[in-house]
């Protein structure tokens, strides 16, 4: 294979890997309504992404009081993932007139919320569209 | 049936753990038990990687799965020197889930049918149910 082709293939591989890494940590924000809607796109909210997620979300909600966290893509939540949610909740508890809603919880995150009884602490709504 | 996996002490290995579990867990257990097993393994291996092995990549964590007619038994061994102290079932039931730390071991005590430790080894057992 010519050298130029090898470089081209290598560049494509680097581009794909960079995109995979980027997608892994993608968080979208919609600030058009009364609530700031934050959607976490990755499938696992666990210890491996805990700190980065916490840092990103805390920065996004700075100065905001009404937040919806869209967790509909998350299929696996562990105790470190819970810690991210608890940190956000504790922060908003210190903000006047604040409100935090979690929406779109899949089966495993819902079970974990029930086991830990955090379903009584967080406001959980099924449908993120409303 | 006996299966095992060896993991380096880095958090990226948790994905390999989960894939290995999904391949090797019996297919006829309920989704709830399946999810609990994934969660408890994640919590305890995280504990081994982060606290016992201090994220030292040269240190290993070994996970073994033993399946019998009625039980699914796991053993996790790490290279840490500190003996794991498990909370009691009552402590686990009355846990403060809003606390910053300590949820992982309490969940393990709460969700497994039997759990015990021997130095740097932790054994936890689930009774099989049916889908």
Coordinates of N, CA and C in Angstrom, one line a residue:
Chain A
X1 N 0.9 -1.2 0.0 CA 0.0 0.0 0.0 C 0.9 1.3 0.0
X2 N 0.6 2.2 -0.9 CA 1.4 3.5 -0.9 C 1.4 4.2 0.5
X3 N 2.5 4.9 0.7 CA 2.6 5.6 2.0 C 1.5 6.6 2.3
X4 N 1.1 7.3 1.2 CA 0.0 8.3 1.4 C -1.3 7.7 1.8
X5 N -1.5 6.5 1.3 CA -2.8 5.7 1.6 C -2.7 5.3 3.1
X6 N -1.5 4.9 3.6 CA -1.4 4.5 5.0 C -1.7 5.7 5.9
X7 N -1.1 6.9 5.5 CA -1.3 8.1 6.3 C -2.8 8.5 6.3
X8 N -3.5 8.3 5.2 CA -4.9 8.6 5.0 C -5.7 7.7 6.0
X9 N -5.4 6.4 5.9 CA -6.1 5.4 6.8 C -5.9 5.7 8.3
X10 N -4.7 6.1 8.6 CA -4.3 6.4 10.0 C -5.1 7.7 10.4
X11 N -5.2 8.7 9.6 CA -6.0 9.9 9.9 C -7.4 9.6 10.1
X12 N -8.0 8.7 9.3 CA -9.4 8.4 9.5 C -9.6 7.6 10.8
X13 N -8.7 6.7 11.1 CA -8.8 6.0 12.4 C -8.7 7.0 13.6
X14 N -7.8 7.9 13.5 CA -7.6 8.9 14.6 C -8.9 9.7 14.8
X15 N -9.5 10.1 13.6 CA -10.8 10.9 13.6 C -11.9 10.1 14.3
X16 N -12.0 8.8 13.9 CA -13.1 7.9 14.4 C -12.9 7.8 15.9
X17 N -11.7 7.5 16.4 CA -11.4 7.3 17.8 C -11.8 8.5 18.6
X18 N -11.4 9.7 18.0 CA -11.6 11.0 18.7 C -13.1 11.2 18.8
X19 N -13.9 10.8 17.8 CA -15.3 11.0 17.8 C -16.0 10.1 18.8
X20 N -15.5 8.8 18.9 CA -16.0 7.9 19.9 C -15.8 8.4 21.3
X21 N -14.6 8.9 21.5 CA -14.3 9.5 22.8 C -15.2 10.6 23.2
X22 N -15.4 11.5 22.2 CA -16.2 12.7 22.3 C -17.7 12.3 22.7
X23 N -18.2 11.3 21.9 CA -19.6 10.8 22.1 C -19.7 10.2 23.4
X24 N -18.7 9.6 23.9 CA -18.8 8.9 25.2 C -19.2 9.9 26.3
X25 N -18.8 11.1 26.2 CA -19.0 12.0 27.2 C -20.0 13.1 26.8
X26 N -20.8 12.9 25.8 CA -21.7 14.0 25.3 C -22.8 14.3 26.2
X27 N -22.9 15.6 26.5 CA -24.0 16.1 27.3 C -24.6 17.3 26.5
X28 N -25.9 17.2 26.3 CA -26.6 18.3 25.6 C -27.4 19.2 26.6
X29 N -27.5 20.5 26.2 CA -28.3 21.4 27.0 C -29.3 22.1 26.2
X30 N -30.5 22.3 26.7 CA -31.6 23.1 26.1 C -32.1 24.1 27.1
X31 N -31.8 25.3 26.9 CA -32.1 26.4 27.8 C -33.3 27.3 27.3
X32 N -34.1 26.7 26.5 CA -35.1 27.6 25.8 C -36.4 27.8 26.7
X33 N -36.6 26.9 27.6 CA -37.9 27.0 28.4 C -37.6 27.5 29.8
X34 N -38.6 27.2 30.7 CA -38.5 27.6 32.1 C -37.4 26.7 32.8
X35 N -37.3 25.5 32.3 CA -36.3 24.6 32.9 C -35.1 24.5 32.0
X36 N -33.9 24.3 32.6 CA -32.7 24.0 31.8 C -32.7 22.5 31.7
X37 N -32.8 22.0 30.5 CA -32.8 20.5 30.3 C -31.4 20.0 29.9
X38 N -31.0 19.1 30.7 CA -29.6 18.5 30.4 C -29.8 17.1 30.1
X39 N -29.3 16.7 28.9 CA -29.4 15.3 28.5 C -28.0 14.7 28.5
X40 N -27.9 13.6 29.2 CA -26.7 12.8 29.2 C -26.8 11.7 28.2
X41 N -25.9 11.7 27.2 CA -26.1 10.8 26.1 C -25.5 9.4 26.3
X42 N -24.5 9.3 27.2 CA -23.9 8.0 27.3 C -24.7 7.0 28.1
X43 N -24.4 5.7 27.9 CA -25.2 4.6 28.4 C -24.9 4.2 29.9
X44 N -23.7 4.5 30.3 CA -23.3 4.1 31.7 C -22.9 5.3 32.5
X45 N -23.7 5.6 33.5 CA -23.3 6.7 34.5 C -22.7 6.0 35.7
X46 N -21.4 5.8 35.6 CA -20.7 5.0 36.7 C -19.4 5.6 37.1
X47 N -18.6 4.9 37.9 CA -17.4 5.5 38.5 C -16.4 6.0 37.5
X48 N -16.4 5.3 36.3 CA -15.4 5.7 35.3 C -15.7 7.1 34.7
X49 N -17.0 7.6 34.8 CA -17.3 8.9 34.2 C -17.8 9.9 35.3
X50 N -17.7 9.4 36.5 CA -18.3 10.2 37.6 C -17.8 11.6 37.7
X51 N -16.5 11.8 37.9 CA -15.9 13.1 38.2 C -16.1 14.0 37.0
X52 N -15.9 13.5 35.8 CA -16.0 14.4 34.6 C -17.5 14.8 34.4
X53 N -18.4 13.9 34.7 CA -19.8 14.3 34.5 C -20.2 15.3 35.6
X54 N -19.8 15.1 36.8 CA -20.1 16.0 37.9 C -19.5 17.4 37.6
X55 N -18.3 17.5 37.1 CA -17.7 18.8 36.8 C -18.5 19.5 35.7
X56 N -18.8 18.7 34.6 CA -19.5 19.3 33.5 C -20.9 19.8 33.9
X57 N -21.7 19.0 34.6 CA -23.0 19.4 35.0 C -23.0 20.5 36.0
X58 N -22.1 20.5 36.9 CA -22.1 21.5 37.9 C -21.8 22.9 37.3
X59 N -21.0 22.8 36.2 CA -20.6 24.1 35.5 C -21.9 24.6 34.7
X60 N -22.6 23.6 34.1 CA -23.8 24.0 33.3 C -24.9 24.6 34.2
X61 N -25.0 24.1 35.4 CA -26.2 24.6 36.2 C -25.8 25.8 37.1
X62 N -24.6 26.3 37.0 CA -24.2 27.4 37.7 C -25.2 28.6 37.5
X63 N -25.7 29.2 38.5 CA -26.7 30.3 38.4 C -28.1 29.9 37.9
X64 N -28.3 28.6 37.7 CA -29.7 28.2 37.3 C -30.4 27.6 38.5
X65 N -31.7 27.6 38.5 CA -32.5 27.1 39.6 C -33.5 26.0 39.2
X66 N -33.9 25.9 38.0 CA -34.8 24.8 37.6 C -34.2 23.9 36.5
X67 N -34.0 22.7 36.9 CA -33.2 21.8 36.1 C -34.0 20.5 35.8
X68 N -34.0 20.0 34.6 CA -34.5 18.7 34.3 C -33.3 17.9 33.8
X69 N -33.0 16.7 34.4 CA -32.0 15.8 33.9 C -32.6 14.7 33.1
X70 N -32.3 14.6 31.9 CA -32.8 13.6 31.0 C -31.8 12.4 31.0
X71 N -32.3 11.3 31.6 CA -31.4 10.2 31.8 C -31.9 9.0 30.9
X72 N -32.6 9.3 29.9 CA -33.2 8.2 29.1 C -32.2 7.4 28.3
X73 N -31.0 7.8 28.2 CA -30.0 7.0 27.5 C -29.3 6.1 28.4
X74 N -29.4 6.3 29.7 CA -28.6 5.6 30.6 C -29.2 4.2 31.0
X75 N -28.4 3.2 30.7 CA -28.9 1.8 31.0 C -28.3 1.2 32.3
X76 N -27.2 1.9 32.7 CA -26.5 1.4 33.9 C -26.1 2.5 34.8
X77 N -26.6 2.4 36.1 CA -26.2 3.4 37.1 C -25.6 2.7 38.3
X78 N -24.5 3.2 38.8 CA -23.9 2.5 40.0 C -23.9 3.6 41.1
X79 N -23.3 3.2 42.3 CA -23.4 4.1 43.4 C -22.6 5.4 43.1
X80 N -21.6 5.4 42.3 CA -20.9 6.6 41.9 C -21.8 7.5 41.0
X81 N -22.6 6.9 40.1 CA -23.5 7.6 39.3 C -24.6 8.3 40.2
X82 N -25.0 7.6 41.3 CA -25.9 8.2 42.2 C -25.3 9.4 42.9
X83 N -24.0 9.3 43.2 CA -23.3 10.4 43.8 C -23.4 11.6 43.0
X84 N -23.3 11.5 41.6 CA -23.4 12.6 40.8 C -24.8 13.3 41.0
X85 N -25.8 12.5 41.0 CA -27.2 13.0 41.1 C -27.4 13.7 42.5
X86 N -26.8 13.1 43.5 CA -26.9 13.6 44.9 C -26.2 15.0 45.0
X87 N -25.0 15.1 44.4 CA -24.3 16.3 44.4 C -25.1 17.4 43.8
X88 N -25.8 17.2 42.6 CA -26.6 18.2 42.0 C -27.8 18.6 42.9
X89 N -28.4 17.5 43.5 CA -29.5 17.8 44.3 C -29.1 18.7 45.5
X90 N -28.0 18.3 46.2 CA -27.6 19.1 47.3 C -27.2 20.5 47.0
X91 N -26.7 20.7 45.8 CA -26.3 22.1 45.3 C -27.6 22.9 45.2
X92 N -28.6 22.2 44.5 CA -29.9 23.0 44.2 C -30.7 23.2 45.5
X93 N -30.5 22.4 46.5 CA -31.2 22.6 47.8 C -30.8 23.9 48.4
X94 N -29.6 24.4 48.1 CA -29.2 25.6 48.6 C -29.5 26.8 47.7
X95 N -30.3 26.6 46.7 CA -30.7 27.7 45.8 C -32.1 27.9 46.0
X96 N -32.5 29.2 46.1 CA -33.9 29.6 46.4 C -34.8 29.2 45.2
X97 N -36.0 28.7 45.5 CA -37.0 28.4 44.5 C -36.5 27.4 43.4
X98 N -35.6 26.5 43.9 CA -35.0 25.6 42.9 C -35.9 24.4 42.7
X99 N -35.7 23.7 41.6 CA -36.4 22.5 41.4 C -35.6 21.6 40.5
X100 N -35.5 20.3 40.8 CA -34.8 19.3 40.0 C -35.7 18.2 39.7
X101 N -35.8 17.8 38.4 CA -36.6 16.7 38.0 C -35.7 15.7 37.3
X102 N -35.8 14.4 37.5 CA -35.1 13.4 36.7 C -36.2 12.8 35.8
X103 N -35.8 12.6 34.5 CA -36.8 12.0 33.6 C -36.2 10.9 32.8
X104 N -37.1 10.0 32.3 CA -36.7 8.9 31.4 C -35.9 7.8 32.0
X105 N -36.0 7.5 33.3 CA -35.2 6.5 33.9 C -35.6 5.1 33.3
X106 N -34.5 4.4 32.9 CA -34.7 3.0 32.4 C -34.8 2.1 33.6
X107 N -34.9 0.8 33.3 CA -35.2 -0.2 34.3 C -34.2 -0.3 35.5
X108 N -32.9 -0.4 35.1 CA -31.9 -0.6 36.2 C -31.8 0.6 37.0
X109 N -31.7 1.8 36.4 CA -31.6 3.0 37.3 C -32.9 3.1 38.2
X110 N -34.0 2.8 37.7 CA -35.2 2.8 38.5 C -35.1 1.9 39.7
X111 N -34.7 0.7 39.4 CA -34.5 -0.3 40.5 C -33.6 0.2 41.6
X112 N -32.4 0.8 41.1 CA -31.5 1.3 42.1 C -32.0 2.4 42.9
X113 N -32.8 3.3 42.3 CA -33.5 4.4 43.0 C -34.4 3.8 44.1
X114 N -35.1 2.7 43.7 CA -36.1 2.1 44.7 C -35.3 1.4 45.9
X115 N -34.2 0.7 45.5 CA -33.5 0.0 46.6 C -32.9 1.0 47.6
X116 N -32.4 2.1 47.1 CA -31.8 3.1 47.9 C -32.8 4.1 48.5
X117 N -34.1 3.9 48.1 CA -35.2 4.8 48.5 C -35.0 6.3 48.1
X118 N -34.1 6.4 47.1 CA -33.8 7.8 46.6 C -35.0 8.2 45.7
X119 N -35.9 7.3 45.4 CA -37.1 7.7 44.6 C -38.0 8.5 45.5
X120 N -37.8 8.5 46.8 CA -38.6 9.4 47.7 C -37.9 10.7 47.9
X121 N -36.7 10.9 47.4 CA -35.9 12.1 47.6 C -36.0 12.9 46.3
X122 N -35.8 12.3 45.2 CA -35.8 12.9 43.9 C -37.2 13.0 43.3
X123 N -37.5 14.0 42.5 CA -38.8 14.1 41.8 C -38.5 13.4 40.4
X124 N -39.2 12.3 40.2 CA -38.9 11.5 39.0 C -40.1 11.5 38.1
X125 N -39.9 11.9 36.9 CA -41.1 11.9 35.9 C -40.7 10.9 34.8
X126 N -41.8 10.3 34.2 CA -41.5 9.3 33.2 C -41.1 9.9 31.9
X127 N -41.9 10.8 31.5 CA -41.7 11.3 30.1 C -40.9 12.6 30.0
X128 N -39.8 12.6 29.3 CA -39.0 13.8 29.2 C -39.6 14.8 28.3
X129 N -40.5 14.4 27.4 CA -41.1 15.4 26.4 C -42.0 16.4 27.0
X130 N -42.6 16.1 28.2 CA -43.5 17.0 28.8 C -42.9 17.9 29.8
Chain B
X1 N -20.0 -25.2 36.9 CA -19.3 -24.4 35.9 C -18.5 -23.4 36.6
X2 N -17.2 -23.2 36.2 CA -16.3 -22.2 36.8 C -15.7 -21.3 35.7
X3 N -15.9 -20.0 35.9 CA -15.3 -19.1 34.9 C -14.5 -18.0 35.7
X4 N -13.5 -17.4 35.1 CA -12.8 -16.4 35.8 C -12.2 -15.3 34.8
X5 N -12.0 -14.2 35.4 CA -11.4 -13.1 34.6 C -10.4 -12.3 35.5
X6 N -9.3 -11.9 34.8 CA -8.3 -11.1 35.5 C -8.3 -9.7 35.0
X7 N -8.3 -8.7 35.9 CA -8.4 -7.3 35.5 C -7.3 -6.5 36.0
X8 N -6.8 -5.5 35.2 CA -5.8 -4.6 35.7 C -6.6 -3.6 36.6
X9 N -5.8 -2.9 37.5 CA -6.5 -2.0 38.4 C -6.7 -0.6 37.8
X10 N -7.5 -0.6 36.8 CA -7.9 0.7 36.2 C -9.4 0.7 35.9
X11 N -10.0 1.8 36.0 CA -11.5 1.9 35.9 C -12.0 1.5 34.5
X12 N -11.2 1.6 33.4 CA -11.6 1.2 32.1 C -11.9 -0.3 32.0
X13 N -11.3 -1.0 33.0 CA -11.5 -2.5 33.0 C -13.0 -2.9 33.4
X14 N -13.7 -1.9 33.9 CA -15.1 -2.2 34.4 C -16.0 -2.6 33.2
X15 N -15.7 -2.0 32.1 CA -16.5 -2.4 30.9 C -16.2 -3.9 30.5
X16 N -15.0 -4.3 30.6 CA -14.6 -5.7 30.3 C -15.3 -6.6 31.3
X17 N -15.3 -6.2 32.6 CA -16.0 -7.0 33.6 C -17.5 -7.2 33.3
X18 N -18.2 -6.1 32.9 CA -19.6 -6.2 32.6 C -19.8 -7.0 31.3
X19 N -19.0 -6.9 30.3 CA -19.1 -7.8 29.1 C -19.0 -9.2 29.5
X20 N -18.0 -9.5 30.3 CA -17.7 -10.9 30.7 C -18.9 -11.5 31.5
X21 N -19.4 -10.6 32.4 CA -20.6 -11.1 33.2 C -21.8 -11.4 32.2
X22 N -22.0 -10.5 31.3 CA -23.2 -10.7 30.4 C -23.0 -12.0 29.6
X23 N -21.8 -12.3 29.2 CA -21.5 -13.5 28.4 C -21.7 -14.8 29.3
X24 N -21.4 -14.7 30.6 CA -21.3 -15.9 31.4 C -22.4 -16.1 32.4
X25 N -23.3 -15.1 32.6 CA -24.4 -15.3 33.5 C -25.4 -16.2 32.9
X26 N -26.1 -17.1 33.7 CA -27.1 -17.9 33.2 C -28.2 -17.1 32.5
X27 N -28.8 -17.6 31.4 CA -29.7 -16.8 30.7 C -31.1 -16.9 31.2
X28 N -31.4 -17.9 32.2 CA -32.7 -18.1 32.6 C -33.0 -17.4 34.0
X29 N -32.2 -16.5 34.4 CA -32.5 -15.8 35.7 C -33.3 -14.5 35.3
X30 N -34.0 -14.0 36.3 CA -34.8 -12.8 36.1 C -33.9 -11.6 35.7
X31 N -34.5 -10.6 35.1 CA -33.7 -9.4 34.7 C -33.3 -8.6 36.0
X32 N -34.1 -8.7 37.0 CA -33.8 -8.0 38.3 C -32.6 -8.6 38.9
X33 N -32.5 -10.0 39.0 CA -31.3 -10.6 39.5 C -30.1 -10.3 38.7
X34 N -30.3 -10.4 37.4 CA -29.2 -10.1 36.4 C -28.6 -8.7 36.7
X35 N -29.5 -7.7 36.8 CA -29.1 -6.3 37.1 C -28.4 -6.2 38.4
X36 N -28.9 -6.9 39.4 CA -28.3 -6.8 40.8 C -26.9 -7.4 40.8
X37 N -26.7 -8.5 40.0 CA -25.4 -9.2 39.9 C -24.4 -8.2 39.2
X38 N -24.9 -7.6 38.1 CA -24.0 -6.6 37.4 C -23.6 -5.5 38.4
X39 N -24.6 -5.0 39.1 CA -24.3 -3.8 40.0 C -23.3 -4.2 41.1
X40 N -23.6 -5.3 41.8 CA -22.7 -5.7 43.0 C -21.3 -6.0 42.5
X41 N -21.2 -6.7 41.4 CA -19.8 -6.9 40.9 C -19.1 -5.6 40.6
X42 N -19.8 -4.7 40.0 CA -19.3 -3.4 39.7 C -18.8 -2.6 40.9
X43 N -19.7 -2.7 42.0 CA -19.4 -2.0 43.2 C -18.1 -2.6 43.9
X44 N -18.1 -3.9 43.9 CA -17.0 -4.6 44.7 C -15.7 -4.6 43.9
X45 N -15.8 -4.7 42.6 CA -14.5 -4.6 41.8 C -14.0 -3.1 41.8
X46 N -14.9 -2.2 41.8 CA -14.5 -0.8 42.0 C -13.8 -0.6 43.3
X47 N -14.3 -1.2 44.3 CA -13.7 -1.1 45.7 C -12.3 -1.7 45.6
X48 N -12.1 -2.8 45.0 CA -10.8 -3.5 44.9 C -9.8 -2.6 44.1
X49 N -10.3 -2.1 42.9 CA -9.4 -1.3 42.1 C -9.0 0.0 42.7
X50 N -10.0 0.7 43.3 CA -9.7 2.1 43.8 C -9.1 2.0 45.2
X51 N -9.7 1.3 46.1 CA -9.3 1.4 47.5 C -8.2 0.3 47.8
X52 N -8.4 -0.9 47.5 CA -7.4 -2.0 47.8 C -6.2 -1.9 47.0
X53 N -6.3 -1.8 45.7 CA -5.1 -1.7 44.8 C -4.7 -0.3 44.4
X54 N -5.4 0.7 44.9 CA -5.0 2.1 44.8 C -4.8 2.5 43.3
X55 N -5.5 1.9 42.4 CA -5.4 2.3 41.0 C -4.0 2.0 40.4
X56 N -3.3 1.1 41.0 CA -2.0 0.7 40.6 C -2.1 -0.4 39.5
X57 N -1.9 0.0 38.2 CA -2.1 -0.8 37.1 C -1.4 -2.2 37.1
X58 N -0.3 -2.2 37.9 CA 0.5 -3.4 37.9 C -0.2 -4.5 38.9
X59 N -1.2 -4.0 39.6 CA -1.9 -4.9 40.5 C -3.2 -5.4 39.9
X60 N -3.5 -6.6 40.2 CA -4.6 -7.3 39.5 C -5.8 -7.5 40.5
X61 N -7.0 -7.7 39.8 CA -8.2 -8.1 40.5 C -8.7 -9.4 39.8
X62 N -9.0 -10.4 40.6 CA -9.4 -11.7 40.0 C -10.9 -11.9 40.4
X63 N -11.7 -12.2 39.4 CA -13.1 -12.5 39.7 C -13.4 -13.9 39.2
X64 N -14.1 -14.6 40.0 CA -14.4 -16.0 39.7 C -15.9 -16.2 39.8
X65 N -16.5 -16.8 38.9 CA -18.0 -17.1 38.9 C -18.1 -18.6 38.9
X66 N -18.9 -19.1 39.9 CA -19.1 -20.6 40.0 C -20.6 -20.8 40.0
X67 N -21.1 -21.5 39.1 CA -22.6 -21.7 39.0 C -22.9 -23.2 39.3
X68 N -23.9 -23.3 40.2 CA -24.4 -24.7 40.5 C -25.9 -24.7 40.2
X69 N -26.6 -25.7 40.5 CA -28.0 -25.9 40.1 C -28.8 -24.7 40.7
X70 N -28.5 -24.3 41.9 CA -29.4 -23.3 42.6 C -28.7 -22.0 42.9
X71 N -27.4 -22.0 42.8 CA -26.6 -20.8 43.3 C -25.7 -20.2 42.2
X72 N -25.4 -18.9 42.3 CA -24.4 -18.3 41.5 C -23.4 -17.6 42.5
X73 N -22.2 -18.1 42.5 CA -21.2 -17.7 43.6 C -20.1 -16.9 42.9
X74 N -19.8 -15.8 43.5 CA -18.6 -15.0 43.0 C -17.6 -14.8 44.1
X75 N -16.3 -14.8 43.6 CA -15.2 -14.5 44.5 C -14.4 -13.4 43.9
X76 N -14.1 -12.4 44.6 CA -13.2 -11.3 44.1 C -12.0 -11.3 45.0
X77 N -10.8 -11.4 44.4 CA -9.5 -11.3 45.1 C -8.7 -10.1 44.6
X78 N -8.2 -9.3 45.5 CA -7.3 -8.2 45.0 C -6.0 -8.3 45.7
X79 N -5.1 -7.4 45.5 CA -3.8 -7.4 46.0 C -3.6 -6.4 47.2
X80 N -4.7 -6.0 47.7 CA -4.7 -5.0 48.8 C -4.3 -5.7 50.1
X81 N -3.9 -4.9 51.1 CA -3.5 -5.6 52.4 C -4.5 -5.3 53.5
X82 N -5.5 -4.4 53.2 CA -6.4 -4.1 54.2 C -7.6 -5.0 54.2
X83 N -8.0 -5.6 55.3 CA -9.1 -6.5 55.3 C -10.4 -5.7 55.2
X84 N -11.3 -6.2 54.3 CA -12.6 -5.5 54.1 C -13.5 -5.7 55.3
X85 N -14.1 -4.7 55.8 CA -15.1 -4.8 56.9 C -16.5 -4.5 56.3
X86 N -17.3 -5.5 56.3 CA -18.6 -5.4 55.8 C -19.6 -4.8 56.8
X87 N -20.5 -4.0 56.4 CA -21.6 -3.6 57.3 C -22.5 -4.7 57.6
X88 N -23.3 -4.6 58.7 CA -24.3 -5.7 58.9 C -25.5 -5.4 58.1
X89 N -26.3 -6.5 58.0 CA -27.6 -6.3 57.2 C -28.4 -5.1 57.7
X90 N -28.5 -5.0 59.1 CA -29.2 -3.9 59.7 C -28.6 -2.5 59.3
X91 N -27.3 -2.4 59.3 CA -26.6 -1.2 58.9 C -26.9 -0.9 57.5
X92 N -26.9 -1.9 56.7 CA -27.2 -1.7 55.2 C -28.6 -1.2 55.0
X93 N -29.5 -1.8 55.8 CA -30.9 -1.4 55.6 C -31.2 0.0 56.0
X94 N -30.5 0.4 57.1 CA -30.7 1.8 57.6 C -29.7 2.8 57.1
X95 N -29.1 2.5 55.9 CA -28.1 3.4 55.4 C -28.6 4.8 55.0
X96 N -27.7 5.7 55.1 CA -28.0 7.1 54.6 C -27.5 7.2 53.2
X97 N -28.4 7.0 52.3 CA -28.0 7.0 50.9 C -27.6 8.4 50.4
X98 N -27.9 9.4 51.2 CA -27.4 10.7 50.7 C -26.0 11.0 51.2
X99 N -25.4 10.1 52.0 CA -24.0 10.3 52.4 C -23.1 10.2 51.2
X100 N -22.0 10.8 51.3 CA -21.1 10.8 50.1 C -20.5 9.4 49.8
X101 N -20.2 8.6 50.8 CA -19.5 7.4 50.6 C -20.2 6.2 51.2
X102 N -19.7 5.0 50.9 CA -20.1 3.8 51.6 C -21.3 3.1 51.1
X103 N -21.8 3.6 50.0 CA -23.1 2.9 49.4 C -22.8 1.6 48.8
X104 N -21.6 1.4 48.2 CA -21.3 0.2 47.4 C -21.3 -1.1 48.2
X105 N -20.6 -1.1 49.4 CA -20.6 -2.2 50.2 C -21.9 -2.5 50.8
X106 N -22.7 -1.5 51.2 CA -24.0 -1.6 51.8 C -24.9 -2.2 50.7
X107 N -24.9 -1.8 49.5 CA -25.7 -2.4 48.5 C -25.3 -3.9 48.3
X108 N -24.1 -4.2 48.4 CA -23.6 -5.6 48.2 C -24.2 -6.5 49.3
X109 N -24.2 -6.0 50.6 CA -24.8 -6.7 51.7 C -26.3 -6.9 51.6
X110 N -26.9 -5.8 51.1 CA -28.3 -5.8 51.0 C -28.8 -6.7 49.8
X111 N -28.1 -6.8 48.8 CA -28.7 -7.5 47.6 C -28.2 -8.9 47.4
X112 N -27.1 -9.3 48.1 CA -26.7 -10.7 47.9 C -27.3 -11.5 49.0
X113 N -27.4 -12.8 48.7 CA -28.1 -13.7 49.7 C -27.1 -14.1 50.8
X114 N -25.8 -14.3 50.4 CA -24.7 -14.6 51.4 C -23.5 -13.7 51.0
X115 N -22.8 -13.2 52.0 CA -21.6 -12.4 51.7 C -20.7 -12.5 52.9
X116 N -19.4 -12.8 52.6 CA -18.4 -12.8 53.6 C -17.0 -12.5 53.1
X117 N -16.1 -12.2 54.0 CA -14.7 -11.8 53.5 C -13.7 -12.7 54.2
X118 N -12.6 -12.9 53.5 CA -11.4 -13.5 54.1 C -10.2 -12.8 53.7
X119 N -9.6 -11.9 54.5 CA -8.5 -11.1 54.2 C -8.9 -10.2 52.9
X120 N -8.1 -10.4 51.8 CA -8.4 -9.6 50.6 C -9.3 -10.3 49.7
X121 N -10.1 -11.3 50.2 CA -11.0 -12.0 49.3 C -12.5 -11.8 49.8
X122 N -13.4 -11.5 48.8 CA -14.8 -11.4 49.2 C -15.6 -12.4 48.4
X123 N -16.5 -13.1 49.1 CA -17.3 -14.1 48.4 C -18.8 -13.6 48.6
X124 N -19.5 -13.7 47.5 CA -20.9 -13.3 47.6 C -21.7 -14.2 46.7
X125 N -22.9 -14.6 47.2 CA -23.7 -15.7 46.6 C -25.1 -15.2 46.4
X126 N -25.7 -15.6 45.2 CA -27.1 -15.2 44.9 C -27.8 -16.6 44.7
X127 N -29.0 -16.7 45.2 CA -29.9 -17.8 44.9 C -30.5 -17.5 43.5
X128 N -30.5 -18.6 42.7 CA -31.1 -18.4 41.3 C -32.6 -18.3 41.4
X129 N -33.1 -17.4 40.6 CA -34.6 -17.4 40.4 C -34.8 -17.7 39.0
X130 N -36.1 -17.6 38.6 CA -36.4 -17.9 37.2 C -37.1 -16.7 36.6
X131 N -36.8 -16.5 35.3 CA -37.4 -15.4 34.5 C -38.9 -15.4 34.6

